[in-house]
Coordinates of C-alpha atoms and ligand atoms in Angstrom, one line a residue:
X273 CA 16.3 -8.1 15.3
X274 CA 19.8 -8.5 14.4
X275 CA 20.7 -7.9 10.9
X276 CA 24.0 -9.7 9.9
X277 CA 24.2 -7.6 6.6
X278 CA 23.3 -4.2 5.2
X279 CA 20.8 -5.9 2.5
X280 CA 18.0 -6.7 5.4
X281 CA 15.0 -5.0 4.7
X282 CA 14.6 -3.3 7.7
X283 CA 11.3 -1.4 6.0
X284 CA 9.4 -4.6 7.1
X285 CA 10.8 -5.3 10.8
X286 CA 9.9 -1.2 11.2
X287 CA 6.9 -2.4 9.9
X288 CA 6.4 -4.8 12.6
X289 CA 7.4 -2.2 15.5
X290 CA 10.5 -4.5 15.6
X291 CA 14.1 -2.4 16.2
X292 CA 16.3 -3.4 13.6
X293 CA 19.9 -3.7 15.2
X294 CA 22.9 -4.3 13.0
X295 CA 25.4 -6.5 14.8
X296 CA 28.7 -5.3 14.5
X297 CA 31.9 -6.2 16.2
X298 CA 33.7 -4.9 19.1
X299 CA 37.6 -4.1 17.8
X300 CA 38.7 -6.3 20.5
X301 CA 41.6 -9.4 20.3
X302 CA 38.9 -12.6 21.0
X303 CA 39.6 -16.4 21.3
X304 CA 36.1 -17.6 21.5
X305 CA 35.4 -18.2 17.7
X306 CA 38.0 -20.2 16.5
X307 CA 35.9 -23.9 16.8
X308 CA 33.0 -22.5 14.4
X309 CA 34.9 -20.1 12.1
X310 CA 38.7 -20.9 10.1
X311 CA 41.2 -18.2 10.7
X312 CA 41.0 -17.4 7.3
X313 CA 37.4 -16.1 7.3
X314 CA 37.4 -12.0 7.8
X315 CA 38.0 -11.0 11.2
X316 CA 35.1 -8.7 11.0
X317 CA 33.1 -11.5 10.6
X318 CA 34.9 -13.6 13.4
X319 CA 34.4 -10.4 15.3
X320 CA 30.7 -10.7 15.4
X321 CA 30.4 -14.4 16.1
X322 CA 32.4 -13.4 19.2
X323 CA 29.7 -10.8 20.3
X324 CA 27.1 -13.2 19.8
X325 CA 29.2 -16.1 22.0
X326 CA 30.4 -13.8 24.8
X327 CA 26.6 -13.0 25.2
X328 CA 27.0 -9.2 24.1
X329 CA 23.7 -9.3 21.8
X330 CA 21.8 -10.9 24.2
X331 CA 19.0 -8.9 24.1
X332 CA 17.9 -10.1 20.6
X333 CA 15.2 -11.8 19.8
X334 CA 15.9 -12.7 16.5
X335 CA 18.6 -12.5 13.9
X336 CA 18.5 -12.1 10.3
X337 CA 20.8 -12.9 7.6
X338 CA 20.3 -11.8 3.8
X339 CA 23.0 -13.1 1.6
X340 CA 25.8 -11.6 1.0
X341 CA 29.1 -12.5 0.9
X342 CA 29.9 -16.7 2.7
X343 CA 32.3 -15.4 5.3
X344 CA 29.2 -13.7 7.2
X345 CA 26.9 -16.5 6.2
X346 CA 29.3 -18.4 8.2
X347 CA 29.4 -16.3 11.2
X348 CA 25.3 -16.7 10.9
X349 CA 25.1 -20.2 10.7
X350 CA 27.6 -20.6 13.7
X351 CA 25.2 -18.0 15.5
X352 CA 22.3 -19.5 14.9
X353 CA 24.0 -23.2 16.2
X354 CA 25.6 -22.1 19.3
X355 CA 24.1 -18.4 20.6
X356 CA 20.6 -19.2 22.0
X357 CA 17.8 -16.8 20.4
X358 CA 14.3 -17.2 19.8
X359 CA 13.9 -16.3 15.6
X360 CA 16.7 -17.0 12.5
X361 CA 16.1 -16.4 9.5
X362 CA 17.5 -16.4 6.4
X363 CA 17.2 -14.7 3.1
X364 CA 18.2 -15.9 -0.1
X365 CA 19.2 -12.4 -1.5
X366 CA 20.4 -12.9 -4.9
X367 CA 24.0 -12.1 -5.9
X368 CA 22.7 -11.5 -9.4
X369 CA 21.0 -8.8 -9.3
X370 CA 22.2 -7.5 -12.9
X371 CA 18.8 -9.6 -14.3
X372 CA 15.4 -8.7 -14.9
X373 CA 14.6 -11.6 -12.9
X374 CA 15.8 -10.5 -9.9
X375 CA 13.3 -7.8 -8.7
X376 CA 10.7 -10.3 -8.9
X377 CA 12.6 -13.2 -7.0
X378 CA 13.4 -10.9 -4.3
X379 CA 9.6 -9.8 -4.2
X380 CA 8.9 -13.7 -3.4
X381 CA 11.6 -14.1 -1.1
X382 CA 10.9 -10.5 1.0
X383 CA 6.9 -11.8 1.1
X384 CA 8.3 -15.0 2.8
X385 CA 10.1 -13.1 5.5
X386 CA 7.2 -10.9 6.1
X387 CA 5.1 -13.8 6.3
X388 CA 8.4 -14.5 8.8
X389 CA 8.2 -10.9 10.7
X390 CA 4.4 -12.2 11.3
X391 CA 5.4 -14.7 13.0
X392 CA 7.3 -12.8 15.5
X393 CA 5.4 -10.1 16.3
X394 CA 1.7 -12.3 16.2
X395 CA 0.2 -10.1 13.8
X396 CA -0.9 -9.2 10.1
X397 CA 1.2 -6.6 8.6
X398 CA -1.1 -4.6 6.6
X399 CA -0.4 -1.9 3.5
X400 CA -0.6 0.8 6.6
X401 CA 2.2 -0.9 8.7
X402 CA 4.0 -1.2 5.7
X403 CA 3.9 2.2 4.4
X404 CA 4.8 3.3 8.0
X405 CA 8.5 1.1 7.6
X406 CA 9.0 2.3 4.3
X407 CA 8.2 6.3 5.2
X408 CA 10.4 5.6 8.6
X409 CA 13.6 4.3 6.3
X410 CA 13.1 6.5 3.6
X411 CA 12.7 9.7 5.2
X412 CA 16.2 8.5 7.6
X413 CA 18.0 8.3 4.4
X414 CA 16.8 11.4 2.9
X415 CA 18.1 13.4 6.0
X416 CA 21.1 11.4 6.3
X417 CA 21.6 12.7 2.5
X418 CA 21.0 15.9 3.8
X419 CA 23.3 15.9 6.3
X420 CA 26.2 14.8 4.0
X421 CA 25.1 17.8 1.5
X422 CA 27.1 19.3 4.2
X423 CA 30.5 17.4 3.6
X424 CA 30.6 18.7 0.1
X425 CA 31.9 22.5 0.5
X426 CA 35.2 24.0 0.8
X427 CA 34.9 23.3 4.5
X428 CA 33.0 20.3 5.0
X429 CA 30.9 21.1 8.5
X430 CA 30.9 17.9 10.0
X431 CA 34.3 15.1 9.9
X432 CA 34.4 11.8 8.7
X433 CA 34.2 10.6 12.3
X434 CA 31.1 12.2 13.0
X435 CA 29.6 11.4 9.8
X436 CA 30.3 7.5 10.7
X437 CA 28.9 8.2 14.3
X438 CA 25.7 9.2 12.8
X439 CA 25.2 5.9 10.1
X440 CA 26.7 3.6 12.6
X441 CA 24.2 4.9 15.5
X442 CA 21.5 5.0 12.6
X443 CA 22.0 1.1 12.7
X444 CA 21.2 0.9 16.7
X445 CA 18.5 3.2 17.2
X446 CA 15.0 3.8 16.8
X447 CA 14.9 5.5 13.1
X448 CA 12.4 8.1 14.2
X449 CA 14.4 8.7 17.1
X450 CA 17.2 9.1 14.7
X451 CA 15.8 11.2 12.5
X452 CA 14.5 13.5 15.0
X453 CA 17.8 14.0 16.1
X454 CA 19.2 14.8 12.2
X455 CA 16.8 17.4 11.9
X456 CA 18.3 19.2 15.7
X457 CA 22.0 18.5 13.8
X458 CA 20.2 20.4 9.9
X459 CA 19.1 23.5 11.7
X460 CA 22.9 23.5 13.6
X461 CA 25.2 22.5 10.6
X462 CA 25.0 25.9 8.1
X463 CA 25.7 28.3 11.6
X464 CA 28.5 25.6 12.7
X465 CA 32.3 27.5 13.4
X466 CA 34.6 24.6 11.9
X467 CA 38.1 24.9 13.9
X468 CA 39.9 22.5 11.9
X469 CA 41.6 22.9 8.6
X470 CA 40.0 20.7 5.9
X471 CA 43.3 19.2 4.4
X472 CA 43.1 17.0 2.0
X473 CA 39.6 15.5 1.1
X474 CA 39.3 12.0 1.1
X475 CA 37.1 9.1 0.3
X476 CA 37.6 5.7 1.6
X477 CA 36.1 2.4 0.6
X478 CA 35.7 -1.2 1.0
X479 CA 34.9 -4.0 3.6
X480 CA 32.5 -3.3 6.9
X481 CA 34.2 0.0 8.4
X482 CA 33.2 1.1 11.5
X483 CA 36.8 1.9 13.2
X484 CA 35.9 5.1 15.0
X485 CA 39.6 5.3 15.8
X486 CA 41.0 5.0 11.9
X487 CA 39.0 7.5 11.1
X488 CA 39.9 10.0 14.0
X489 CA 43.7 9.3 13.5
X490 CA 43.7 9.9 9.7
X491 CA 41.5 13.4 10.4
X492 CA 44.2 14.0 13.0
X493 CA 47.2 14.4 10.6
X494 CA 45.9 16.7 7.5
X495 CA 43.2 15.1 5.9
X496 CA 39.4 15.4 6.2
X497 CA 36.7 12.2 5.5
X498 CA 34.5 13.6 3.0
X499 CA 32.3 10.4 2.1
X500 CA 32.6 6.5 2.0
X501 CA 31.6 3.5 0.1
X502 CA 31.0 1.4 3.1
X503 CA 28.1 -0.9 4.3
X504 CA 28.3 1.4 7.4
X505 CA 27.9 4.5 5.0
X506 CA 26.8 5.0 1.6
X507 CA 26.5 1.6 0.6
X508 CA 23.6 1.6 3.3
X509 CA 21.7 4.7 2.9
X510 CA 21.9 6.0 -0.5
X511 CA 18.7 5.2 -2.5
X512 CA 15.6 5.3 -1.0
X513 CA 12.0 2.7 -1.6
X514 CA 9.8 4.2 -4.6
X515 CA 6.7 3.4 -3.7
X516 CA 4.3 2.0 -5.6
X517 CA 1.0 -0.5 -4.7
X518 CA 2.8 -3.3 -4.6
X519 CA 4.9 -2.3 -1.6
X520 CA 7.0 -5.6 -1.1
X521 CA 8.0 -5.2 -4.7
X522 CA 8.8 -1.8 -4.0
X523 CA 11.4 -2.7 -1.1
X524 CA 12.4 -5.3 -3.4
X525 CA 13.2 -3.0 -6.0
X526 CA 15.3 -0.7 -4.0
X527 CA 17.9 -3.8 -2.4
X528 CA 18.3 -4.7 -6.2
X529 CA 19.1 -1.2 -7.2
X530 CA 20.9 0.3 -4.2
X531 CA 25.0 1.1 -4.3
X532 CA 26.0 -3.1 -5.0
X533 CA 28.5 -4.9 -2.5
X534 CA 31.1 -6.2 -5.0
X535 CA 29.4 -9.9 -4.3
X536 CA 26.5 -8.7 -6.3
X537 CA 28.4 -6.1 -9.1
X538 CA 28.8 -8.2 -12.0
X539 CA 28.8 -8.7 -15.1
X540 CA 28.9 -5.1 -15.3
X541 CA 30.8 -2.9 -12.6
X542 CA 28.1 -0.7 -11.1
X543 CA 30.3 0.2 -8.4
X544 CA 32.7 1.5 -9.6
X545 CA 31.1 4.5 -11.8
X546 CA 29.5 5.2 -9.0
X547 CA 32.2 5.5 -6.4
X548 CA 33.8 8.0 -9.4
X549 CA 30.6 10.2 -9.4
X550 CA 31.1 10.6 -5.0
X551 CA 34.6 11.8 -6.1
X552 CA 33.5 14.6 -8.3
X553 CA 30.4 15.2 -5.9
X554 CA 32.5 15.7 -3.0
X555 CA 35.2 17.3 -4.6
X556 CA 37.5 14.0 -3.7
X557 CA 41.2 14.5 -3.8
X558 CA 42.6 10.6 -2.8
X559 CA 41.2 7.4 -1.7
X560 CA 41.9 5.3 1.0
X561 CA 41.1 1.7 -0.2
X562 CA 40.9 -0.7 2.7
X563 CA 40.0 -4.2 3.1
X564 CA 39.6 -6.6 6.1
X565 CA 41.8 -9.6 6.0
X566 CA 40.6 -12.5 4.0
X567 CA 37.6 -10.5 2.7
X568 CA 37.5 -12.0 -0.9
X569 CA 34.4 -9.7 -2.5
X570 CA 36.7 -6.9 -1.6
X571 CA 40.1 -7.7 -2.1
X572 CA 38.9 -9.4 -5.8
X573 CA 38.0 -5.5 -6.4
X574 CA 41.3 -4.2 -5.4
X575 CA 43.1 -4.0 -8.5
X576 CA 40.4 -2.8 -10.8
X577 CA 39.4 -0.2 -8.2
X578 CA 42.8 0.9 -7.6
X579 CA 43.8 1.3 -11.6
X580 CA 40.3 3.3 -11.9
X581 CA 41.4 5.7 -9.6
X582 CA 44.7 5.9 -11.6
X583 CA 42.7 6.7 -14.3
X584 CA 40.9 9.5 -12.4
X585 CA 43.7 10.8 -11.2
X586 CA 43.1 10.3 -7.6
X587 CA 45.9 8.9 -5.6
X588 CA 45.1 5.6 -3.7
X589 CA 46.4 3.9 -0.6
X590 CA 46.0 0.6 0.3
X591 CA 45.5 -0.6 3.9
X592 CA 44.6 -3.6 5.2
X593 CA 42.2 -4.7 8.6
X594 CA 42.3 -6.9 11.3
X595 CA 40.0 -6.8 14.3
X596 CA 42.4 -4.4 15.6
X597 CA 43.9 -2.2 13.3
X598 CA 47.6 -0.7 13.8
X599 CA 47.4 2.6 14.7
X600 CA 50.8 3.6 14.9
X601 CA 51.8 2.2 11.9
X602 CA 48.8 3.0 9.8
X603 CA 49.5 6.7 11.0
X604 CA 53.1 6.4 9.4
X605 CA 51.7 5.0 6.0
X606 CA 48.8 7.7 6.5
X607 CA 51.3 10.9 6.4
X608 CA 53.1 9.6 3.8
X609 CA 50.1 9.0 1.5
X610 CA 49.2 12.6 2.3
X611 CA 52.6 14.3 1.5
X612 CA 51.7 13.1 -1.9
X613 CA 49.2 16.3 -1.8
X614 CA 51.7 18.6 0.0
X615 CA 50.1 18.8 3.4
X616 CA 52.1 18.7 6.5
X617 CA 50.8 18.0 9.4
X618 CA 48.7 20.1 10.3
X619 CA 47.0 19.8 13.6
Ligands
LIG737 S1 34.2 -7.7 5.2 FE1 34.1 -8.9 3.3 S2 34.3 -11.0 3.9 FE2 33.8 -9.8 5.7 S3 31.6 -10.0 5.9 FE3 32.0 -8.1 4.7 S4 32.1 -8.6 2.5 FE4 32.2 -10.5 3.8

């Protein structure tokens, strides 16, 4: 099943022995999009249209939207009009999630998609199945917690590009699968022989970031990843289902209460209290803020982010993405950021 957005509850597609597959895009210049999406929308979200047009996802037998943010909504609509596949579905996820109300709308509108994922799959889900998904997903997040336990120390053992490998992959495969392979990577990490130098320890946040190559370029010239606020990271992973009888209220619960996209962080900034307590956690000594093009929840957050990491005392630098991102250039802007700290290059 294709999940356009990090607020699917994938606890009840596991549920339903269905593979929960969140569609990304490919990084690559496209042409295929532009009679179903403006050029304005975010090229992230023009980026996965294009997967689904050029037939890349085409192994899917469903797809999923929960609502987030309209520039995806828009790439979902367009998907489900013009890319042939079986199921759609869409959630109305509330953007105000700040209410008492909102746990108990979600409930209703997570029992309709279950009532959905029945469809599909030709079968009841019972308590059982559903205490199987929610087991599955919560213990995958406990160990991905575990793992970045590891990022935290004076030498982090594992780099922000390996760190976004494993959520990324974590969004593809089979979560016992995954998980089975997290527990191989716990018993390595605390013997692991780091033959980098750390650098300077940085977070970075904002829209969809899954740019394997960002990432490896700004750990090539002094720095070191230590954690994210993504939808690819953190945003994804960090709070867990606490179960209870009613287990749909339960999942319900947790998308309410998880790390918020800025669509859903009003009136009061969760967000951003948060993002301060991953700085002191993981000992955080600048951010990179980045946003892709025309993404509005994100670039509305800018300037409040930016001034409360002023007011932390953590440098920021700003950078913005396109489908491609600018290597060269962004390297340039990188190094300068980090001279700020007084690290040459040092690899
Ligand atoms: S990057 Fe921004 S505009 Fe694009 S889908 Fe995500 S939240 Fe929406």
């Amino acid at each position: 099943m294709g999940c356009f957005c990090s607020y699917v509850p994938e606890e009840i597609l596991v549920a339903g022995n269905i593979l929960p597959v969140r569609v990304l895009g490919s990084h690559e210049p496209q042409n295929v999009t532009e009679p179903y999406l403006f050029g304005m929308y975010c090229p992230f979200c023009r980026d996965v249209l294009a997967q689904g047009l050029k037939g890349r996802y085409d192994y899917l037998d469903g797809i999923t939207l929960s609502q987030s943010c309209l520039h995806i909504r828009q790439s979902f609509i367009a998907w489900r009009e013009h890319v042939e596949v079986p199921f759609n579905y869409y959630i109305y996820m509330p953007n105000k999630v700040q209410t008492k109300a909102a746990t108990p709308y979600l409930k209703t509108e997570f029992e309709k998609y279950k009532a959905h994922v029945e469809e599909v799959v030709g079968k009841e889900l019972t308590d059982d199945d559903l205490d199987r998904g929610i087991a599955a997903l919560n213990r995958n997040r406990e160990l991905m917690h575990k793992v970045y336990e590891y990022r935290k120390g004076d030498t982090p053992m594992l780099t922000g590009l390996e760190a976004m490998y494993m959520t990324v992959s974590g969004m593809w495969v089979d979560k016992d699968e995954h998980s089975a392979e997290m527990e191989k990577v716990l018993e390595q990490l605390p013997d692991r022989q780091m033959i980098r130098d750390t650098g300077t320890r940085l977070l970075v946040v904002g829209s969809e970031n899954d740019d394997t190559a960002f990432i490896d370029m700004v750990e090539s010239v002094g720095a070191t990843v230590v954690v994210d606020d993504h939808c690819t990271g953190t945003r994804w992973f960090w709070n867990s289902v606490e179960t209870g009888d009613d287990r749909i209220n339960s999942i319900a619960d947790r998308y309410i209460k998880r790390p918020p996209c800025p669509t859903k962080d009003w009136e009061e900034r969760w967000r951003f209290p948060h993002i301060l307590q991953l700085c002191k956690d993981f000992n955080v000594e600048g951010a990179i803020v980045i946003q892709q093009k025309f993404c509005d929840p994100h670039e509305c957050d800018i300037m409040p982010l930016r001034k409360t990491f002023d007011e932390a005392n953590i440098p920021s630098l700003f950078l913005e993405f396109d489908v491609t991102v600018p290597i060269g250039q962004f390297k340039v802007r990188v190094e300068a950021f980090l001279e700020m700290f007084g690290v040459d290059d040092l690899f």
